[in-house]
């Protein structure tokens, strides 16, 4: 268990929580809307979208990004929902780059709408685009996402690669799907020379189709992969490298990553915060408490410095997510579905 270190002084430039975890990374949900209906993310029940006036404007998001930048955050990932369903997302990316020359700007996308903005992504020197893709079968893709768009995603992945944009492929580990298609994922990593990462299906969002039967521990996937190819573990360079345990595939530049979000947590190195599309600060994925920053951003009398102080103070409430998850195992799943929070790790 991590030990708390008490409140950090308001004079400290960078952001840290009560456990001494430095916060360097913010995930910003640009919208809660999505053009896919992934079974692990969305509930089949009707979801009430956040009304437009409650969604942060791009100008508000830029201001917030500046406040976080001032607090030492140097990595910003746009997520959602699907960030690219929101009109003006490409212009927003350009504005971010214009204001923050050295910010590591990244994006997580389902890859369906990304084709037309590839030149923009190249121009702003996007740090990496993570594409979520759970299958190579058109039928299974349609079953998982509710849309028949696999070919479009694969075309866009190729176009991203051709443009020299760093990409990673992320798949939620689903029993009966990922295990069956593991050879195809390995072949893809080898052929495209990219990172393919598997994340455990997390019990997020009421009414989604999480079940023990669908759950597939990534340790099982890794063992199965080792029967197909020789894997060499890659030491992470720093504790903030990211949560995936990465393995080089012998004879290829492609790599496989395994993210044991459920079976073996990595909360001790968590360096991230989340901002929901309606402007709430979420300190931990598994902690349902959210802190509304939007009223502060919309109040002309509240300065950026005051908001920064507020964020710094709230960070002291960041919990060890695994402890929340363990307590929850006895009850149900987290309140909020993933698309409202902006995804988990990627
Ligand atoms: N629309 C974008 C996309 O598809 O990548 C960004 C948002 S999506 C919520 C972000 C990531 O969260 C996706 O990679 C998705 O696979 C993952 N995700 C959603 N629900 C999940 C769950 N219950 N367990 C694990 N990963 C999940």
Tab-separated table of N, CA, C and O in Angstrom, residues 166-254:
chain	number	residue	atom	x	y	z
A	166	UNK	N	3.046	8.204	-35.258
A	166	UNK	CA	3.160	7.049	-34.353
A	166	UNK	C	1.778	6.553	-33.938
A	166	UNK	O	0.929	7.359	-33.539
A	167	UNK	N	1.564	5.258	-34.062
A	167	UNK	CA	0.257	4.708	-33.652
A	167	UNK	C	0.456	3.469	-32.789
A	167	UNK	O	1.477	2.789	-32.866
A	168	UNK	N	-0.559	3.222	-31.976
A	168	UNK	CA	-0.630	1.978	-31.213
A	168	UNK	C	-2.030	1.427	-31.408
A	168	UNK	O	-2.973	2.206	-31.580
A	169	UNK	N	-2.123	0.132	-31.362
A	169	UNK	CA	-3.440	-0.483	-31.459
A	169	UNK	C	-3.813	-1.024	-30.084
A	169	UNK	O	-2.991	-1.660	-29.433
A	170	UNK	N	-5.025	-0.735	-29.653
A	170	UNK	CA	-5.481	-1.192	-28.345
A	170	UNK	C	-6.703	-2.067	-28.502
A	170	UNK	O	-7.657	-1.691	-29.196
A	171	UNK	N	-6.687	-3.210	-27.817
A	171	UNK	CA	-7.841	-4.110	-27.878
A	171	UNK	C	-8.279	-4.465	-26.472
A	171	UNK	O	-7.443	-4.738	-25.606
A	172	UNK	N	-9.573	-4.428	-26.238
A	172	UNK	CA	-10.094	-4.908	-24.956
A	172	UNK	C	-10.125	-6.437	-25.024
A	172	UNK	O	-10.617	-7.007	-26.004
A	173	UNK	N	-9.554	-7.079	-24.017
A	173	UNK	CA	-9.484	-8.550	-24.018
A	173	UNK	C	-10.856	-9.133	-23.702
A	173	UNK	O	-11.381	-8.927	-22.602
A	174	UNK	N	-11.407	-9.813	-24.657
A	174	UNK	CA	-12.752	-10.382	-24.501
A	174	UNK	C	-12.678	-11.885	-24.762
A	174	UNK	O	-12.202	-12.314	-25.828
A	175	UNK	N	-13.136	-12.670	-23.792
A	175	UNK	CA	-13.071	-14.128	-23.982
A	175	UNK	C	-13.949	-14.542	-25.157
A	175	UNK	O	-15.061	-14.048	-25.323
A	176	UNK	N	-13.392	-15.399	-25.970
A	176	UNK	CA	-14.155	-15.876	-27.131
A	176	UNK	C	-13.857	-15.039	-28.376
A	176	UNK	O	-14.190	-15.440	-29.479
A	177	UNK	N	-13.241	-13.872	-28.188
A	177	UNK	CA	-12.914	-13.029	-29.342
A	177	UNK	C	-11.395	-12.838	-29.412
A	177	UNK	O	-10.732	-13.298	-30.335
A	178	UNK	N	-10.849	-12.185	-28.398
A	178	UNK	CA	-9.411	-11.872	-28.439
A	178	UNK	C	-8.573	-13.144	-28.412
A	178	UNK	O	-7.556	-13.231	-29.111
A	179	UNK	N	-8.985	-14.093	-27.592
A	179	UNK	CA	-8.206	-15.337	-27.524
A	179	UNK	C	-8.222	-16.047	-28.880
A	179	UNK	O	-7.209	-16.524	-29.357
A	180	UNK	N	-9.393	-16.051	-29.536
A	180	UNK	CA	-9.485	-16.708	-30.835
A	180	UNK	C	-8.668	-15.972	-31.899
A	180	UNK	O	-8.069	-16.550	-32.773
A	181	UNK	N	-8.633	-14.643	-31.791
A	181	UNK	CA	-7.970	-13.850	-32.833
A	181	UNK	C	-6.519	-13.480	-32.497
A	181	UNK	O	-5.900	-12.698	-33.211
A	182	UNK	N	-6.022	-14.040	-31.414
A	182	UNK	CA	-4.666	-13.659	-30.997
A	182	UNK	C	-3.635	-13.786	-32.130
A	182	UNK	O	-2.834	-12.859	-32.336
A	183	UNK	N	-3.636	-14.876	-32.892
A	183	UNK	CA	-2.652	-14.970	-33.988
A	183	UNK	C	-2.780	-13.800	-34.972
A	183	UNK	O	-1.763	-13.313	-35.489
A	184	UNK	N	-3.997	-13.341	-35.213
A	184	UNK	CA	-4.176	-12.208	-36.154
A	184	UNK	C	-3.608	-10.923	-35.549
A	184	UNK	O	-2.982	-10.115	-36.252
A	185	UNK	N	-3.790	-10.731	-34.253
A	185	UNK	CA	-3.214	-9.538	-33.612
A	185	UNK	C	-1.686	-9.577	-33.670
A	185	UNK	O	-1.031	-8.571	-33.945
A	186	UNK	N	-1.130	-10.764	-33.421
A	186	UNK	CA	0.332	-10.887	-33.447
A	186	UNK	C	0.842	-10.615	-34.863
A	186	UNK	O	1.815	-9.869	-35.067
A	187	UNK	N	0.147	-11.184	-35.833
A	187	UNK	CA	0.561	-10.979	-37.229
A	187	UNK	C	0.497	-9.494	-37.580
A	187	UNK	O	1.381	-8.968	-38.274
A	188	UNK	N	-0.511	-8.819	-37.087
A	188	UNK	CA	-0.674	-7.389	-37.377
A	188	UNK	C	0.488	-6.591	-36.764
A	188	UNK	O	1.079	-5.721	-37.422
A	189	UNK	N	0.807	-6.899	-35.508
A	189	UNK	CA	1.921	-6.198	-34.846
A	189	UNK	C	3.212	-6.411	-35.631
A	189	UNK	O	3.998	-5.469	-35.834
A	190	UNK	N	3.428	-7.643	-36.090
A	190	UNK	CA	4.660	-7.944	-36.821
A	190	UNK	C	4.691	-7.243	-38.166
A	190	UNK	O	5.657	-6.577	-38.528
A	191	UNK	N	3.594	-7.389	-38.888
A	191	UNK	CA	3.565	-6.853	-40.260
A	191	UNK	C	3.642	-5.327	-40.266
A	191	UNK	O	4.385	-4.723	-41.030
A	192	UNK	N	2.892	-4.698	-39.366
A	192	UNK	CA	2.844	-3.225	-39.357
A	192	UNK	C	3.942	-2.615	-38.489
A	192	UNK	O	4.086	-1.392	-38.428
A	193	UNK	N	4.629	-3.470	-37.748
A	193	UNK	CA	5.715	-3.013	-36.857
A	193	UNK	C	5.200	-1.974	-35.865
A	193	UNK	O	5.748	-0.870	-35.738
A	194	UNK	N	4.100	-2.324	-35.214
A	194	UNK	CA	3.536	-1.400	-34.231
A	194	UNK	C	3.299	-2.128	-32.900
A	194	UNK	O	3.402	-3.347	-32.824
A	195	UNK	N	2.964	-1.318	-31.880
A	195	UNK	CA	2.581	-1.890	-30.583
A	195	UNK	C	1.117	-2.279	-30.639
A	195	UNK	O	0.262	-1.459	-31.017
A	196	UNK	N	0.839	-3.502	-30.265
A	196	UNK	CA	-0.545	-3.944	-30.082
A	196	UNK	C	-0.687	-4.271	-28.606
A	196	UNK	O	0.085	-5.067	-28.064
A	197	UNK	N	-1.662	-3.622	-27.969
A	197	UNK	CA	-1.776	-3.798	-26.515
A	197	UNK	C	-3.165	-4.324	-26.152
A	197	UNK	O	-4.166	-3.914	-26.741
A	198	UNK	N	-3.165	-5.190	-25.182
A	198	UNK	CA	-4.435	-5.772	-24.728
A	198	UNK	C	-4.722	-5.272	-23.325
A	198	UNK	O	-3.848	-5.297	-22.460
A	199	UNK	N	-5.949	-4.846	-23.122
A	199	UNK	CA	-6.340	-4.400	-21.786
A	199	UNK	C	-7.487	-5.251	-21.271
A	199	UNK	O	-8.367	-5.645	-22.039
A	200	UNK	N	-7.439	-5.516	-19.988
A	200	UNK	CA	-8.528	-6.313	-19.404
A	200	UNK	C	-9.833	-5.525	-19.393
A	200	UNK	O	-9.847	-4.316	-19.149
A	201	UNK	N	-10.868	-6.250	-19.652
A	201	UNK	CA	-12.235	-5.715	-19.660
A	201	UNK	C	-12.569	-5.287	-18.229
A	201	UNK	O	-12.566	-6.102	-17.310
A	202	UNK	N	-12.859	-4.001	-18.084
A	202	UNK	CA	-13.113	-3.494	-16.740
A	202	UNK	C	-14.602	-3.324	-16.485
A	202	UNK	O	-15.351	-2.959	-17.391
A	203	UNK	N	-14.992	-3.557	-15.244
A	203	UNK	CA	-16.420	-3.432	-14.924
A	203	UNK	C	-16.817	-1.970	-14.793
A	203	UNK	O	-17.021	-1.456	-13.703
A	204	UNK	N	-16.905	-1.303	-15.912
A	204	UNK	CA	-17.229	0.128	-15.905
A	204	UNK	C	-18.594	0.353	-16.533
A	204	UNK	O	-18.869	-0.152	-17.604
A	205	UNK	N	-19.409	1.158	-15.890
A	205	UNK	CA	-20.652	1.579	-16.522
A	205	UNK	C	-21.799	0.619	-16.271
A	205	UNK	O	-21.752	-0.540	-16.672
A	206	UNK	N	-22.818	1.124	-15.631
A	206	UNK	CA	-23.983	0.295	-15.339
A	206	UNK	C	-24.623	-0.182	-16.637
A	206	UNK	O	-24.749	0.582	-17.579
A	207	UNK	N	-25.016	-1.437	-16.687
A	207	UNK	CA	-25.778	-1.913	-17.839
A	207	UNK	C	-24.903	-2.307	-19.019
A	207	UNK	O	-25.423	-2.718	-20.042
A	208	UNK	N	-23.567	-2.191	-18.935
A	208	UNK	CA	-22.751	-2.694	-20.041
A	208	UNK	C	-22.644	-4.213	-19.871
A	208	UNK	O	-23.088	-4.769	-18.864
A	209	UNK	N	-22.036	-4.851	-20.837
A	209	UNK	CA	-22.111	-6.306	-20.852
A	209	UNK	C	-20.937	-6.977	-20.139
A	209	UNK	O	-20.534	-8.055	-20.508
A	210	UNK	N	-20.410	-6.312	-19.130
A	210	UNK	CA	-19.320	-6.952	-18.388
A	210	UNK	C	-19.851	-8.199	-17.709
A	210	UNK	O	-20.922	-8.179	-17.091
A	211	UNK	N	-19.115	-9.272	-17.799
A	211	UNK	CA	-19.485	-10.480	-17.052
A	211	UNK	C	-18.214	-11.290	-16.842
A	211	UNK	O	-17.238	-11.139	-17.576
A	212	UNK	N	-18.263	-12.127	-15.838
A	212	UNK	CA	-17.091	-12.973	-15.561
A	212	UNK	C	-16.787	-13.865	-16.757
A	212	UNK	O	-15.641	-14.178	-17.033
A	213	UNK	N	-17.827	-14.272	-17.462
A	213	UNK	CA	-17.632	-15.177	-18.606
A	213	UNK	C	-16.884	-14.473	-19.731
A	213	UNK	O	-16.109	-15.083	-20.456
A	214	UNK	N	-17.129	-13.185	-19.888
A	214	UNK	CA	-16.464	-12.443	-20.969
A	214	UNK	C	-15.054	-12.006	-20.575
A	214	UNK	O	-14.266	-11.593	-21.409
A	215	UNK	N	-14.775	-12.039	-19.281
A	215	UNK	CA	-13.494	-11.519	-18.810
A	215	UNK	C	-12.352	-12.474	-19.180
A	215	UNK	O	-12.468	-13.685	-19.026
A	216	UNK	N	-11.270	-11.896	-19.659
A	216	UNK	CA	-10.112	-12.695	-20.074
A	216	UNK	C	-8.853	-12.046	-19.490
A	216	UNK	O	-8.464	-10.956	-19.920
A	217	UNK	N	-8.222	-12.696	-18.516
A	217	UNK	CA	-7.017	-12.079	-17.927
A	217	UNK	C	-5.913	-11.975	-18.978
A	217	UNK	O	-5.722	-12.909	-19.759
A	218	UNK	N	-5.191	-10.865	-18.985
A	218	UNK	CA	-4.160	-10.720	-20.022
A	218	UNK	C	-3.004	-11.694	-19.796
A	218	UNK	O	-2.274	-12.004	-20.738
A	219	UNK	N	-2.851	-12.208	-18.577
A	219	UNK	CA	-1.785	-13.199	-18.342
A	219	UNK	C	-2.044	-14.419	-19.230
A	219	UNK	O	-1.099	-15.017	-19.769
A	220	UNK	N	-3.295	-14.746	-19.392
A	220	UNK	CA	-3.648	-15.903	-20.236
A	220	UNK	C	-3.289	-15.614	-21.702
A	220	UNK	O	-2.764	-16.470	-22.409
A	221	UNK	N	-3.555	-14.378	-22.118
A	221	UNK	CA	-3.227	-13.999	-23.503
A	221	UNK	C	-1.716	-14.041	-23.728
A	221	UNK	O	-1.242	-14.461	-24.777
A	222	UNK	N	-0.979	-13.572	-22.717
A	222	UNK	CA	0.479	-13.549	-22.881
A	222	UNK	C	1.026	-14.970	-23.015
A	222	UNK	O	1.853	-15.260	-23.875
A	223	UNK	N	0.516	-15.856	-22.154
A	223	UNK	CA	0.973	-17.255	-22.244
A	223	UNK	C	0.656	-17.841	-23.613
A	223	UNK	O	1.489	-18.504	-24.227
A	224	UNK	N	-0.534	-17.555	-24.101
A	224	UNK	CA	-0.932	-18.080	-25.415
A	224	UNK	C	-0.042	-17.478	-26.503
A	224	UNK	O	0.364	-18.174	-27.445
A	225	UNK	N	0.299	-16.192	-26.354
A	225	UNK	CA	1.155	-15.535	-27.364
A	225	UNK	C	2.532	-16.187	-27.370
A	225	UNK	O	3.146	-16.369	-28.435
A	226	UNK	N	2.998	-16.550	-26.173
A	226	UNK	CA	4.340	-17.153	-26.086
A	226	UNK	C	4.397	-18.523	-26.755
A	226	UNK	O	5.476	-19.020	-27.059
A	227	UNK	N	3.239	-19.107	-26.968
A	227	UNK	CA	3.232	-20.372	-27.702
A	227	UNK	C	3.329	-20.135	-29.218
A	227	UNK	O	3.639	-21.038	-29.973
A	228	UNK	N	3.049	-18.896	-29.641
A	228	UNK	CA	3.102	-18.587	-31.092
A	228	UNK	C	4.425	-17.920	-31.473
A	228	UNK	O	4.935	-18.144	-32.567
A	229	UNK	N	4.919	-17.042	-30.612
A	229	UNK	CA	6.144	-16.292	-30.939
A	229	UNK	C	7.014	-16.189	-29.691
A	229	UNK	O	6.537	-16.383	-28.578
A	230	UNK	N	8.299	-15.856	-29.919
A	230	UNK	CA	9.192	-15.649	-28.775
A	230	UNK	C	9.063	-14.195	-28.329
A	230	UNK	O	9.203	-13.279	-29.148
A	231	UNK	N	8.763	-14.011	-27.042
A	231	UNK	CA	8.580	-12.655	-26.515
A	231	UNK	C	9.714	-12.326	-25.548
A	231	UNK	O	10.089	-13.155	-24.718
A	232	UNK	N	10.234	-11.104	-25.692
A	232	UNK	CA	11.286	-10.656	-24.766
A	232	UNK	C	10.761	-9.461	-23.989
A	232	UNK	O	10.367	-8.452	-24.591
A	233	UNK	N	10.700	-9.575	-22.633
A	233	UNK	CA	10.168	-8.451	-21.859
A	233	UNK	C	11.028	-7.207	-22.024
A	233	UNK	O	12.251	-7.298	-22.092
A	234	UNK	N	10.382	-6.071	-22.106
A	234	UNK	CA	11.113	-4.806	-22.250
A	234	UNK	C	10.994	-4.060	-20.933
A	234	UNK	O	9.885	-3.826	-20.444
A	235	UNK	N	12.137	-3.717	-20.379
A	235	UNK	CA	12.127	-2.960	-19.121
A	235	UNK	C	11.546	-1.582	-19.390
A	235	UNK	O	11.932	-0.927	-20.362
A	236	UNK	N	10.656	-1.129	-18.522
A	236	UNK	CA	10.151	0.233	-18.737
A	236	UNK	C	11.230	1.213	-18.291
A	236	UNK	O	11.989	0.944	-17.362
A	237	UNK	N	11.301	2.317	-19.006
A	237	UNK	CA	12.371	3.286	-18.749
A	237	UNK	C	12.114	4.097	-17.497
A	237	UNK	O	13.013	4.491	-16.800
A	238	UNK	N	10.843	4.340	-17.220
A	238	UNK	CA	10.518	5.099	-16.024
A	238	UNK	C	9.179	4.619	-15.513
A	238	UNK	O	8.402	4.020	-16.262
A	239	UNK	N	8.894	4.863	-14.211
A	239	UNK	CA	7.631	4.366	-13.673
A	239	UNK	C	6.428	4.998	-14.351
A	239	UNK	O	5.315	4.505	-14.231
A	240	UNK	N	6.664	6.081	-15.089
A	240	UNK	CA	5.527	6.745	-15.739
A	240	UNK	C	5.426	6.382	-17.223
A	240	UNK	O	4.749	7.050	-17.989
A	241	UNK	N	6.115	5.322	-17.616
A	241	UNK	CA	6.103	4.890	-19.015
A	241	UNK	C	4.719	4.493	-19.504
A	241	UNK	O	4.458	4.457	-20.698
A	242	UNK	N	3.858	4.153	-18.609
A	242	UNK	CA	2.539	3.676	-19.006
A	242	UNK	C	2.311	2.327	-18.368
A	242	UNK	O	3.255	1.677	-17.922
A	243	UNK	N	1.084	1.917	-18.347
A	243	UNK	CA	0.731	0.735	-17.567
A	243	UNK	C	0.937	-0.601	-18.283
A	243	UNK	O	0.777	-1.643	-17.673
A	244	UNK	N	1.287	-0.575	-19.572
A	244	UNK	CA	1.398	-1.846	-20.296
A	244	UNK	C	2.732	-2.517	-20.001
A	244	UNK	O	3.770	-1.864	-19.947
A	245	UNK	N	2.696	-3.823	-19.788
A	245	UNK	CA	3.957	-4.580	-19.755
A	245	UNK	C	4.244	-4.937	-21.205
A	245	UNK	O	3.471	-5.645	-21.847
A	246	UNK	N	5.369	-4.419	-21.694
A	246	UNK	CA	5.643	-4.539	-23.126
A	246	UNK	C	6.616	-5.689	-23.409
A	246	UNK	O	7.546	-5.939	-22.632
A	247	UNK	N	6.427	-6.325	-24.553
A	247	UNK	CA	7.286	-7.428	-24.977
A	247	UNK	C	7.641	-7.243	-26.449
A	247	UNK	O	6.757	-6.972	-27.274
A	248	UNK	N	8.932	-7.419	-26.735
A	248	UNK	CA	9.355	-7.407	-28.134
A	248	UNK	C	9.058	-8.779	-28.729
A	248	UNK	O	9.190	-9.796	-28.048
A	249	UNK	N	8.651	-8.770	-29.991
A	249	UNK	CA	8.416	-10.045	-30.688
A	249	UNK	C	9.699	-10.385	-31.449
A	249	UNK	O	10.180	-9.572	-32.250
A	250	UNK	N	10.238	-11.563	-31.177
A	250	UNK	CA	11.509	-11.941	-31.810
A	250	UNK	C	11.387	-11.867	-33.333
A	250	UNK	O	10.380	-12.305	-33.908
A	251	UNK	N	12.379	-11.241	-33.945
A	251	UNK	CA	12.426	-11.177	-35.405
A	251	UNK	C	11.523	-10.112	-35.995
A	251	UNK	O	11.253	-10.123	-37.193
A	252	UNK	N	11.024	-9.201	-35.155
A	252	UNK	CA	10.126	-8.163	-35.674
A	252	UNK	C	10.297	-6.886	-34.856
A	252	UNK	O	10.782	-6.919	-33.727
A	253	UNK	N	9.894	-5.776	-35.447
A	253	UNK	CA	9.916	-4.535	-34.673
A	253	UNK	C	8.599	-4.293	-33.958
A	253	UNK	O	8.445	-3.351	-33.195
A	254	UNK	N	7.624	-5.157	-34.239
A	254	UNK	CA	6.332	-5.052	-33.561
A	254	UNK	C	6.459	-5.498	-32.116
A	254	UNK	O	7.360	-6.271	-31.767
